[in-house]
Tab-separated table of C-alpha atoms in Angstrom:
chain	number	residue	atom	x	y	z
A	21	GLY	CA	-12.621	-7.210	14.007
A	22	ASP	CA	-15.064	-8.661	16.507
A	23	GLY	CA	-16.598	-5.221	17.110
A	24	THR	CA	-15.616	-4.826	20.771
A	25	ALA	CA	-13.306	-2.205	22.185
A	26	SER	CA	-11.484	-4.817	24.244
A	27	ALA	CA	-10.571	-6.719	21.106
A	28	ARG	CA	-8.698	-3.763	19.638
A	29	ARG	CA	-5.018	-3.214	20.298
A	30	LYS	CA	-4.085	0.466	20.358
A	31	VAL	CA	-0.755	1.367	18.837
A	32	SER	CA	0.316	4.989	18.454
A	33	LEU	CA	3.396	6.310	16.685
A	34	ALA	CA	2.641	9.950	15.981
A	35	ARG	CA	2.882	12.688	18.527
A	36	ARG	CA	0.014	15.106	18.674
A	37	PRO	CA	0.222	17.493	15.692
A	38	PRO	CA	-0.578	21.145	16.305
A	39	ASN	CA	-4.288	21.963	16.707
A	40	ARG	CA	-5.313	18.374	16.154
A	41	PRO	CA	-6.408	15.881	18.811
A	42	MET	CA	-4.402	12.698	18.992
A	43	THR	CA	-6.147	9.658	17.595
A	44	ALA	CA	-4.743	6.259	18.517
A	45	ILE	CA	-4.222	3.769	15.719
A	46	HIS	CA	-6.395	0.711	16.237
A	47	THR	CA	-5.697	-2.674	14.693
A	48	PRO	CA	-8.626	-5.102	14.838
A	49	HIS	CA	-7.933	-8.805	15.288
A	50	ASN	CA	-9.276	-9.686	11.851
A	51	LEU	CA	-7.258	-12.858	11.274
A	52	LYS	CA	-8.074	-14.181	14.733
A	53	HIS	CA	-11.748	-13.571	14.008
A	54	ILE	CA	-11.491	-15.351	10.669
A	55	ALA	CA	-9.524	-18.240	12.100
A	56	THR	CA	-12.171	-18.924	14.746
A	57	ARG	CA	-15.161	-19.015	12.409
A	58	GLY	CA	-14.917	-22.766	12.200
A	59	LEU	CA	-14.209	-22.795	8.483
A	60	SER	CA	-12.671	-26.023	7.297
A	61	PRO	CA	-9.519	-25.543	5.226
A	62	LEU	CA	-9.733	-26.436	1.558
A	63	ARG	CA	-6.496	-26.750	-0.365
A	64	LEU	CA	-6.396	-24.580	-3.440
A	65	SER	CA	-6.898	-26.667	-6.556
A	66	PRO	CA	-3.703	-28.434	-7.665
A	67	PRO	CA	-2.293	-27.034	-10.882
A	68	ARG	CA	-3.337	-28.445	-14.242
A	69	ARG	CA	0.202	-28.454	-15.564
A	70	SER	CA	1.065	-27.916	-19.202
A	71	THR	CA	4.150	-29.462	-20.797
A	72	MET	CA	6.109	-26.238	-20.223
A	73	ALA	CA	5.144	-26.156	-16.579
A	74	ARG	CA	6.152	-29.792	-16.020
A	75	SER	CA	9.630	-29.045	-17.265
A	76	SER	CA	10.239	-26.578	-14.454
A	77	THR	CA	8.364	-27.979	-11.468
A	78	SER	CA	9.933	-28.717	-8.149
A	79	SER	CA	9.443	-31.855	-6.092
A	80	SER	CA	6.228	-30.469	-4.647
A	81	SER	CA	3.030	-31.049	-6.587
A	82	SER	CA	1.783	-27.513	-5.873
A	83	PHE	CA	4.945	-25.416	-6.201
A	84	CYS	CA	6.866	-24.610	-9.351
A	85	ASP	CA	10.112	-23.004	-10.413
A	86	ALA	CA	10.109	-19.209	-10.651
A	87	PHE	CA	10.910	-19.357	-14.367
A	88	VAL	CA	8.678	-20.227	-17.279
A	89	GLU	CA	11.873	-20.493	-19.306
A	90	ARG	CA	15.512	-19.661	-18.734
A	91	VAL	CA	17.204	-17.499	-21.320
A	92	GLU	CA	20.361	-15.445	-21.577
A	93	VAL	CA	20.029	-12.220	-23.489
A	94	LYS	CA	23.198	-10.176	-23.364
A	95	PRO	CA	23.163	-6.401	-22.861
A	96	THR	CA	23.335	-4.115	-25.871
A	97	SER	CA	25.505	-1.505	-24.150
A	98	SER	CA	29.076	-1.063	-22.965
A	99	PRO	CA	30.478	-2.674	-19.786
A	100	SER	CA	30.443	0.749	-18.116
A	101	SER	CA	26.655	1.127	-18.330
A	102	SER	CA	24.770	1.750	-15.103
A	103	LEU	CA	23.325	-1.767	-14.724
A	104	ALA	CA	26.341	-3.617	-16.148
A	105	GLY	CA	27.016	-6.939	-14.465
A	106	LEU	CA	23.490	-7.243	-13.100
A	107	THR	CA	20.883	-9.824	-14.063
A	108	ALA	CA	17.169	-9.296	-14.646
A	109	CYS	CA	14.157	-11.556	-14.966
A	110	VAL	CA	11.017	-10.575	-16.841
A	111	LYS	CA	7.405	-11.408	-16.042
A	112	ASP	CA	5.742	-13.491	-18.762
A	113	ILE	CA	3.523	-10.539	-19.582
A	114	PHE	CA	6.267	-8.666	-21.476
A	115	ASP	CA	7.205	-9.479	-25.045
A	116	MET	CA	10.667	-10.771	-25.848
A	117	SER	CA	11.660	-11.199	-29.458
A	118	ASN	CA	11.178	-14.771	-30.754
A	119	HIS	CA	9.412	-15.854	-27.557
A	120	THR	CA	5.686	-16.373	-27.114
A	121	THR	CA	4.251	-14.362	-24.233
A	122	GLY	CA	2.207	-16.762	-22.116
A	123	PHE	CA	0.311	-14.294	-19.885
A	124	GLY	CA	-0.032	-16.987	-17.210
A	125	HIS	CA	-2.347	-19.209	-19.243
A	126	PRO	CA	-1.553	-22.127	-21.584
A	127	LYS	CA	-4.448	-21.240	-23.890
A	128	TRP	CA	-3.085	-17.714	-24.343
A	129	ARG	CA	0.272	-19.141	-25.334
A	130	GLU	CA	-1.438	-21.553	-27.699
A	131	THR	CA	-3.467	-18.826	-29.427
A	132	HIS	CA	-0.653	-16.305	-29.924
A	133	GLN	CA	2.483	-16.119	-32.027
A	134	PRO	CA	6.049	-15.362	-30.906
A	135	ALA	CA	6.819	-11.675	-30.480
A	136	THR	CA	8.779	-9.944	-33.217
A	137	GLU	CA	10.378	-7.375	-30.895
A	138	ASN	CA	11.073	-6.749	-27.243
A	139	ALA	CA	8.839	-4.809	-24.911
A	140	GLU	CA	10.241	-1.319	-24.402
A	141	VAL	CA	11.308	-1.969	-20.798
A	142	VAL	CA	13.233	-5.070	-21.875
A	143	ASP	CA	15.175	-2.983	-24.376
A	144	LEU	CA	15.797	-0.348	-21.686
A	145	LEU	CA	17.238	-2.981	-19.340
A	146	LEU	CA	19.490	-4.377	-22.053
A	147	SER	CA	20.663	-0.929	-23.129
A	148	SER	CA	21.460	-0.124	-19.478
A	149	GLY	CA	23.792	-3.106	-19.193
A	150	ALA	CA	21.601	-5.775	-17.565
A	151	THR	CA	21.538	-9.373	-18.777
A	152	VAL	CA	18.072	-10.944	-18.982
A	153	VAL	CA	18.227	-14.471	-17.549
A	154	GLY	CA	14.648	-15.669	-17.736
A	155	ARG	CA	10.928	-15.224	-18.187
A	156	THR	CA	8.997	-15.737	-14.974
A	157	HIS	CA	5.710	-17.277	-13.956
A	158	MET	CA	2.731	-15.112	-13.115
A	159	ASP	CA	-0.850	-15.439	-11.975
A	160	GLU	CA	-3.420	-16.422	-14.550
A	161	LEU	CA	-4.004	-13.485	-16.931
A	162	ALA	CA	-2.546	-11.257	-14.161
A	163	TRP	CA	-5.870	-11.213	-12.311
A	164	SER	CA	-4.852	-12.348	-8.828
A	165	LEU	CA	-2.742	-11.181	-5.895
A	166	PHE	CA	-1.539	-14.462	-4.404
A	167	GLY	CA	0.835	-16.150	-6.866
A	168	VAL	CA	-1.250	-19.324	-7.136
A	169	ASN	CA	-1.670	-20.378	-10.774
A	170	TYR	CA	-4.215	-23.149	-11.439
A	171	HIS	CA	-2.350	-24.274	-14.550
A	172	TYR	CA	1.320	-23.955	-13.648
A	173	GLY	CA	1.595	-23.973	-9.864
A	174	THR	CA	2.947	-21.524	-7.309
A	175	PRO	CA	6.510	-20.159	-7.271
A	176	ARG	CA	8.157	-20.600	-3.890
A	177	ASN	CA	8.611	-17.831	-1.361
A	178	PRO	CA	12.250	-18.156	-0.274
A	179	ASN	CA	11.884	-15.649	2.582
A	180	ALA	CA	8.948	-17.240	4.385
A	181	PRO	CA	8.261	-20.590	6.069
A	182	ASN	CA	7.420	-23.577	3.881
A	183	GLY	CA	4.019	-23.419	2.280
A	184	LYS	CA	3.766	-19.625	2.281
A	185	ILE	CA	2.771	-18.042	-1.025
A	186	PRO	CA	4.886	-15.381	-2.781
A	187	GLY	CA	2.018	-13.069	-3.715
A	188	GLY	CA	1.093	-12.142	-7.256
A	189	SER	CA	0.542	-11.590	-9.975
A	190	SER	CA	4.264	-10.866	-10.463
A	191	SER	CA	5.001	-13.993	-8.440
A	192	GLY	CA	7.872	-15.538	-10.394
A	193	SER	CA	9.886	-12.322	-10.603
A	194	ALA	CA	9.573	-11.790	-6.853
A	195	SER	CA	10.474	-15.414	-6.135
A	196	ALA	CA	13.541	-15.289	-8.397
A	197	VAL	CA	14.873	-12.062	-6.905
A	198	ALA	CA	14.239	-13.216	-3.335
A	199	ASP	CA	16.094	-16.449	-4.111
A	200	GLY	CA	19.092	-14.619	-5.591
A	201	LEU	CA	18.440	-15.965	-9.100
A	202	ALA	CA	18.242	-12.429	-10.518
A	203	ASP	CA	19.141	-8.979	-9.233
A	204	ILE	CA	16.192	-7.171	-10.813
A	205	GLY	CA	12.669	-8.504	-11.267
A	206	MET	CA	10.313	-6.864	-13.730
A	207	GLY	CA	6.592	-7.020	-13.085
A	208	THR	CA	3.334	-5.189	-13.553
A	209	ASP	CA	1.041	-3.753	-10.902
A	210	THR	CA	-2.664	-3.203	-11.537
A	211	GLY	CA	-4.219	-3.959	-8.165
A	212	GLY	CA	-1.074	-4.670	-6.153
A	213	SER	CA	0.838	-7.185	-8.267
A	214	VAL	CA	4.282	-5.766	-7.424
A	215	ARG	CA	3.554	-4.331	-3.988
A	216	VAL	CA	1.999	-7.504	-2.550
A	217	PRO	CA	4.822	-9.873	-3.638
A	218	ALA	CA	7.371	-7.312	-2.432
A	219	SER	CA	5.803	-7.373	1.030
A	220	TYR	CA	5.338	-11.150	1.148
A	221	CYS	CA	8.843	-11.944	-0.149
A	222	GLY	CA	10.734	-9.324	1.883
A	223	LEU	CA	11.768	-7.237	-1.142
A	224	TYR	CA	11.825	-3.618	-2.238
A	225	GLY	CA	9.232	-2.944	-4.911
A	226	ILE	CA	7.681	0.013	-6.682
A	227	ARG	CA	4.436	0.781	-8.413
A	228	PRO	CA	5.283	3.997	-10.331
A	229	THR	CA	2.974	6.881	-11.135
A	230	HIS	CA	0.472	5.595	-13.664
A	231	GLY	CA	1.840	6.136	-17.162
A	232	ARG	CA	5.416	7.004	-16.108
A	233	VAL	CA	7.001	3.743	-17.335
A	234	SER	CA	6.195	2.374	-20.771
A	235	LEU	CA	3.984	-0.696	-21.116
A	236	ARG	CA	4.534	-0.965	-24.863
A	237	GLY	CA	4.913	-4.641	-25.636
A	238	ALA	CA	3.121	-5.804	-22.464
A	239	ARG	CA	-0.250	-7.501	-22.211
A	240	SER	CA	-2.956	-5.319	-20.733
A	241	LEU	CA	-5.343	-6.190	-17.913
A	242	ALA	CA	-7.024	-2.884	-17.025
A	243	PRO	CA	-5.308	0.009	-18.844
A	244	SER	CA	-6.211	2.870	-16.507
A	245	PHE	CA	-4.738	0.890	-13.583
A	246	ASP	CA	-1.852	-1.000	-15.239
A	247	THR	CA	1.697	0.056	-14.369
A	248	CYS	CA	5.175	-1.379	-14.938
A	249	GLY	CA	7.027	-1.980	-11.675
A	250	TRP	CA	10.105	-3.815	-10.440
A	251	PHE	CA	11.739	-5.586	-7.473
A	252	ALA	CA	15.206	-5.537	-5.932
A	253	ARG	CA	16.810	-6.883	-2.773
A	254	ASP	CA	18.118	-3.449	-1.790
A	255	ALA	CA	16.788	0.067	-2.048
A	256	ALA	CA	19.847	1.459	-3.823
A	257	LEU	CA	19.360	-0.871	-6.764
A	258	LEU	CA	15.626	-0.172	-6.852
A	259	ARG	CA	16.507	3.498	-7.309
A	260	ARG	CA	19.201	2.788	-9.930
A	261	VAL	CA	16.695	0.854	-12.026
A	262	GLY	CA	14.327	3.780	-11.729
A	263	ASN	CA	17.018	6.076	-13.091
A	264	GLU	CA	16.957	4.016	-16.303
A	265	LEU	CA	13.251	3.288	-16.658
A	266	LEU	CA	11.643	6.540	-15.501
A	267	PRO	CA	11.518	9.260	-18.162
A	268	PRO	CA	11.833	12.887	-17.011
A	269	PRO	CA	8.600	13.996	-15.322
A	270	ALA	CA	6.464	16.233	-17.502
A	271	THR	CA	5.046	18.514	-14.821
A	272	ARG	CA	6.869	18.089	-11.525
A	273	ALA	CA	10.222	19.375	-10.330
A	274	ASN	CA	12.117	17.255	-7.800
A	275	THR	CA	10.404	18.696	-4.739
A	276	PRO	CA	11.723	16.969	-1.597
A	277	LEU	CA	9.195	14.872	0.287
A	278	THR	CA	9.490	16.167	3.844
A	279	ARG	CA	5.974	16.105	5.314
A	280	TRP	CA	5.544	12.781	7.114
A	281	LEU	CA	1.946	11.512	7.189
A	282	VAL	CA	0.675	8.252	8.694
A	283	ALA	CA	-2.523	6.703	7.318
A	284	ALA	CA	-3.914	5.754	10.706
A	285	ASP	CA	-7.063	4.102	9.398
A	286	ALA	CA	-5.083	2.060	6.866
A	287	PHE	CA	-3.429	0.330	9.805
A	288	ASP	CA	-6.935	-0.665	10.956
A	289	LEU	CA	-6.960	-3.012	7.951
A	290	ALA	CA	-3.790	-4.777	9.101
A	291	ASP	CA	-3.445	-7.725	11.455
A	292	PRO	CA	-2.389	-6.818	15.004
A	293	ALA	CA	0.895	-8.717	14.776
A	294	ALA	CA	1.809	-7.020	11.493
A	295	SER	CA	0.986	-3.529	12.770
A	296	GLU	CA	2.947	-4.173	15.942
A	297	ALA	CA	5.967	-5.414	13.965
A	298	ILE	CA	5.912	-2.396	11.631
A	299	TYR	CA	5.383	0.135	14.407
A	300	GLY	CA	8.033	-1.522	16.526
A	301	ALA	CA	10.587	-1.168	13.731
A	302	ILE	CA	9.672	2.483	13.157
A	303	ALA	CA	9.407	3.464	16.818
A	304	LYS	CA	12.935	2.247	17.549
A	305	LYS	CA	14.276	4.628	14.914
A	306	ARG	CA	11.767	7.472	15.123
A	307	GLU	CA	14.309	10.152	15.974
A	308	GLU	CA	16.650	9.058	13.184
A	309	LEU	CA	13.742	8.961	10.748
A	310	SER	CA	12.731	12.491	11.729
A	311	LEU	CA	16.225	13.608	10.743
A	312	VAL	CA	15.930	11.761	7.427
A	313	PHE	CA	12.640	13.472	6.681
A	314	SER	CA	13.793	16.882	8.006
A	315	SER	CA	10.277	17.264	9.312
A	316	PRO	CA	8.279	17.570	12.534
A	317	PRO	CA	6.908	14.358	14.079
A	318	PRO	CA	4.504	12.383	11.890
A	319	GLN	CA	0.927	13.532	11.573
A	320	GLU	CA	-1.895	11.030	11.491
A	321	VAL	CA	-4.456	11.376	8.726
A	322	SER	CA	-7.609	9.465	7.850
A	323	LEU	CA	-8.216	8.457	4.255
A	324	ASP	CA	-11.324	6.336	4.329
A	325	HIS	CA	-13.764	9.218	3.758
A	326	LEU	CA	-11.770	11.087	1.095
A	327	GLY	CA	-13.957	9.702	-1.647
A	328	GLY	CA	-17.170	10.541	0.151
A	329	GLY	CA	-17.487	7.061	1.611
A	330	SER	CA	-15.206	4.547	3.312
A	331	TYR	CA	-12.559	2.032	2.320
A	332	ASP	CA	-15.508	-0.136	1.308
A	333	ALA	CA	-16.369	2.557	-1.239
A	334	TRP	CA	-12.755	2.576	-2.470
A	335	PHE	CA	-12.852	-1.206	-2.867
A	336	GLU	CA	-16.150	-1.130	-4.724
A	337	ALA	CA	-14.960	1.624	-7.064
A	338	PHE	CA	-11.808	-0.321	-7.855
A	339	ARG	CA	-13.685	-3.591	-8.338
A	340	VAL	CA	-16.278	-2.141	-10.707
A	341	LEU	CA	-13.895	-0.045	-12.801
A	342	GLN	CA	-11.207	-2.704	-13.044
A	343	SER	CA	-13.732	-5.406	-13.942
A	344	ARG	CA	-15.228	-3.318	-16.743
A	345	GLU	CA	-11.763	-2.652	-18.205
A	346	VAL	CA	-10.719	-6.302	-17.901
A	347	TRP	CA	-13.825	-7.383	-19.773
A	348	GLN	CA	-13.177	-4.830	-22.499
A	349	GLU	CA	-9.565	-6.025	-22.831
A	350	LEU	CA	-9.926	-9.789	-22.402
A	351	GLY	CA	-13.638	-10.572	-22.669
A	352	PRO	CA	-13.582	-11.069	-26.462
A	353	TRP	CA	-10.646	-13.498	-26.172
A	354	VAL	CA	-12.363	-15.416	-23.353
A	355	GLU	CA	-15.593	-15.733	-25.324
A	356	ALA	CA	-13.817	-16.744	-28.544
A	357	ASN	CA	-11.484	-19.328	-26.962
A	358	ARG	CA	-13.386	-20.571	-23.926
A	359	PRO	CA	-10.232	-21.135	-21.845
A	360	GLU	CA	-10.355	-23.182	-18.673
A	361	LEU	CA	-10.161	-20.613	-15.883
A	362	GLY	CA	-9.003	-21.367	-12.370
A	363	PRO	CA	-10.987	-20.778	-9.168
A	364	GLY	CA	-11.455	-17.084	-8.447
A	365	ILE	CA	-10.429	-16.042	-11.944
A	366	ARG	CA	-13.515	-17.697	-13.389
A	367	GLU	CA	-15.836	-15.936	-10.954
A	368	ARG	CA	-14.227	-12.556	-11.581
A	369	PHE	CA	-14.774	-12.889	-15.329
A	370	GLU	CA	-18.381	-13.907	-14.731
A	371	TYR	CA	-18.875	-10.764	-12.671
A	372	ALA	CA	-17.015	-8.550	-15.149
A	373	ARG	CA	-19.467	-9.565	-17.872
A	374	THR	CA	-22.349	-8.117	-15.838
A	375	VAL	CA	-20.999	-4.662	-14.872
A	376	ARG	CA	-23.475	-1.961	-15.927
A	377	ASP	CA	-22.704	1.405	-17.503
A	378	SER	CA	-24.479	3.200	-14.648
A	379	GLU	CA	-22.161	1.524	-12.125
A	380	VAL	CA	-19.100	2.553	-14.119
A	381	GLU	CA	-20.269	6.153	-14.300
A	382	GLU	CA	-20.913	6.301	-10.549
A	383	LYS	CA	-17.582	4.695	-9.588
A	384	ALA	CA	-15.634	6.861	-12.027
A	385	ALA	CA	-16.916	9.909	-10.147
A	386	THR	CA	-15.835	8.325	-6.850
A	387	ARG	CA	-12.398	7.676	-8.285
A	388	GLU	CA	-11.958	11.257	-9.416
A	389	SER	CA	-13.030	12.557	-6.014
A	390	ILE	CA	-10.487	10.278	-4.318
A	391	ARG	CA	-7.732	11.416	-6.657
A	392	VAL	CA	-8.434	15.117	-6.071
A	393	ARG	CA	-8.761	14.813	-2.294
A	394	LEU	CA	-5.653	12.639	-1.901
A	395	ALA	CA	-3.643	15.119	-3.972
A	396	GLU	CA	-4.806	17.873	-1.595
A	397	VAL	CA	-3.715	15.852	1.457
A	398	LEU	CA	-0.256	15.138	0.020
A	399	GLY	CA	0.372	18.495	-1.620
A	400	ARG	CA	3.770	18.576	-3.310
A	401	ASP	CA	5.908	17.665	-0.302
A	402	GLY	CA	3.893	15.067	1.602
A	403	PHE	CA	4.353	11.312	1.709
A	404	LEU	CA	2.037	8.797	3.275
A	405	MET	CA	3.118	5.821	5.390
A	406	LEU	CA	0.870	2.754	5.393
A	407	PRO	CA	1.141	-1.049	5.570
A	408	THR	CA	1.709	-2.633	2.163
A	409	THR	CA	-0.401	-5.681	3.020
A	410	PRO	CA	-2.638	-6.605	5.965
A	411	GLY	CA	-0.061	-9.091	7.200
A	412	PRO	CA	2.577	-11.679	6.312
A	413	PRO	CA	1.984	-14.167	3.477
A	414	PRO	CA	-0.736	-16.774	3.979
A	415	THR	CA	-0.273	-20.424	3.087
A	416	SER	CA	-1.414	-22.029	-0.145
A	417	ASN	CA	-4.109	-24.056	1.619
A	418	GLU	CA	-6.267	-21.360	3.163
A	419	SER	CA	-10.017	-21.810	2.981
A	420	PRO	CA	-11.871	-20.039	0.141
A	421	GLU	CA	-13.571	-17.829	2.733
A	422	VAL	CA	-10.238	-16.685	4.158
A	423	VAL	CA	-8.858	-16.059	0.672
A	424	THR	CA	-11.906	-13.939	-0.203
A	425	ASP	CA	-11.642	-11.925	3.009
A	426	LEU	CA	-7.895	-11.388	2.586
A	427	ARG	CA	-8.257	-10.294	-1.037
A	428	ALA	CA	-10.872	-7.742	-0.004
A	429	ARG	CA	-8.641	-6.312	2.747
A	430	LEU	CA	-5.638	-6.316	0.408
A	431	LEU	CA	-7.510	-4.361	-2.233
A	432	ARG	CA	-8.703	-1.818	0.302
A	433	LEU	CA	-5.031	-1.023	0.904
A	434	THR	CA	-3.700	-1.356	-2.634
A	435	SER	CA	-6.590	0.554	-4.223
A	436	ILE	CA	-5.294	3.795	-2.675
A	437	ALA	CA	-2.517	3.976	-5.282
A	438	GLY	CA	-4.593	2.120	-7.855
A	439	LEU	CA	-7.475	4.586	-7.907
A	440	SER	CA	-5.297	7.678	-7.566
A	441	GLY	CA	-2.514	6.601	-9.932
A	442	PHE	CA	0.071	7.844	-7.406
A	443	PRO	CA	3.442	6.103	-6.875
A	444	GLN	CA	4.078	3.720	-3.995
A	445	VAL	CA	7.248	1.977	-2.776
A	446	SER	CA	7.189	-1.047	-0.462
A	447	ILE	CA	10.063	-1.450	2.004
A	448	PRO	CA	10.744	-4.693	3.937
A	449	VAL	CA	10.932	-3.464	7.537
A	450	ALA	CA	9.895	-6.351	9.774
A	451	ARG	CA	8.901	-9.980	10.143
A	452	VAL	CA	6.105	-11.604	12.098
A	453	GLU	CA	7.718	-14.446	13.995
A	454	GLY	CA	6.986	-17.796	12.394
A	455	GLU	CA	4.906	-16.190	9.631
A	456	GLY	CA	7.152	-14.164	7.312
A	457	PRO	CA	7.891	-10.617	6.136
A	458	VAL	CA	5.687	-7.544	6.228
A	459	GLY	CA	6.251	-4.408	4.176
A	460	LEU	CA	5.865	-0.727	4.940
A	461	SER	CA	4.807	1.519	2.067
A	462	LEU	CA	5.566	5.118	1.219
A	463	LEU	CA	3.062	6.756	-1.142
A	464	GLY	CA	3.829	10.097	-2.776
A	465	PRO	CA	2.224	12.700	-5.030
A	466	PRO	CA	1.965	12.004	-8.770
A	467	GLY	CA	5.308	12.257	-10.534
A	468	SER	CA	7.308	12.033	-7.289
A	469	ASP	CA	8.754	8.608	-8.179
A	470	GLU	CA	12.404	9.684	-8.095
A	471	GLU	CA	12.024	11.468	-4.777
A	472	LEU	CA	10.113	8.508	-3.371
A	473	LEU	CA	12.900	6.126	-4.399
A	474	ARG	CA	15.532	8.386	-2.826
A	475	LEU	CA	13.465	8.618	0.343
A	476	ALA	CA	13.007	4.833	0.446
A	477	GLU	CA	16.773	4.389	0.195
A	478	ARG	CA	17.384	6.744	3.097
A	479	VAL	CA	14.669	5.038	5.195
A	480	ALA	CA	16.217	1.651	4.381
A	481	ASN	CA	19.603	2.867	5.580
A	482	VAL	CA	18.041	3.777	8.942
A	483	LEU	CA	15.818	0.744	9.413
């Protein structure tokens, strides 16, 4: 914010918990501050379209169809299967037999052969009765959160005003589901690539506990952060998909999530209008929500110092560790093929090349401290409420400075689940007038995915 008390809007949801002083939730006017810096807008570079991209572009030079290619792969199960009659789209990061996985970059497609078998989650969808109707666009090599692809364009956001981005990197799947072109959208989430598009496109989305859902047959970005997630237009279907994709938990019984926690300082990272919209939606239904949770009023908690630092420390730990893993996974291919990389992606690879072992060791210790402390805060029955994103979707022509600032604030929020490996569900609860949707997230203990999905469905029924 601008650093003055008068510039902060105080919004409080929680009543005072026992033996703990009440702390108001502050939401600094970050966007207003950014918007008044005098930065001239610079349109993001227009896409360098490949032949495949040209075949699916819309009338706009900067927006593209949600699909890389349309297909129709029939289910392998009986008509009575749980997902029978439903359609699914698949991010172009997952293998499909006889199709070349493009990974959001024409050079990747050019340097790889068609897959000989489906990714495991594709087979699970088909065996559960779903029909796969297409492969969807994604951000370049999955290393972005906005949905803007330098080579192919930007899938539209059907639930926001014209020019608003869908979020990424699972941009095409979110766009297709929001537009009613598929019932289920498969994506991956490393730094927020399901949660951010879910919030921006007004969808339900989940990042599961790390390792719960198979990524066999999917391209890897940063293995210790990568997860397989999905979108739906309603919470009941999000849960039904989870019933098919989530294997039985190895260590956790289905302990109900009844202890309602609010990450007060996480709301400090959100725009005032977004916080007000979220809190307004919750406050109207607070009594009903208390019945859903079968718990006392919500208790505010602070997370920023759990790792021995602040959210800046969380962001730095995520940035260093993710960058090292990305370079290990994709650096050899980048050096061997010298692909043309879009703005932002290029700079991140240049940084990733320089990460030192000493930095990795230090940030790995920070990550472990965060994971242990967050597990203590949640216990087995706690769930944490926080904004999914700092605000509604931005436009595709924001200045580079605004994009950099927004990415940093996004990652401070999304790194909570990323560093811990804990599951998080985004619920569309409100809109900022004239700007678009904003999502509310529920974050649970590791292995609580099923309970979190059930809780999200009950919250959705109230809100």
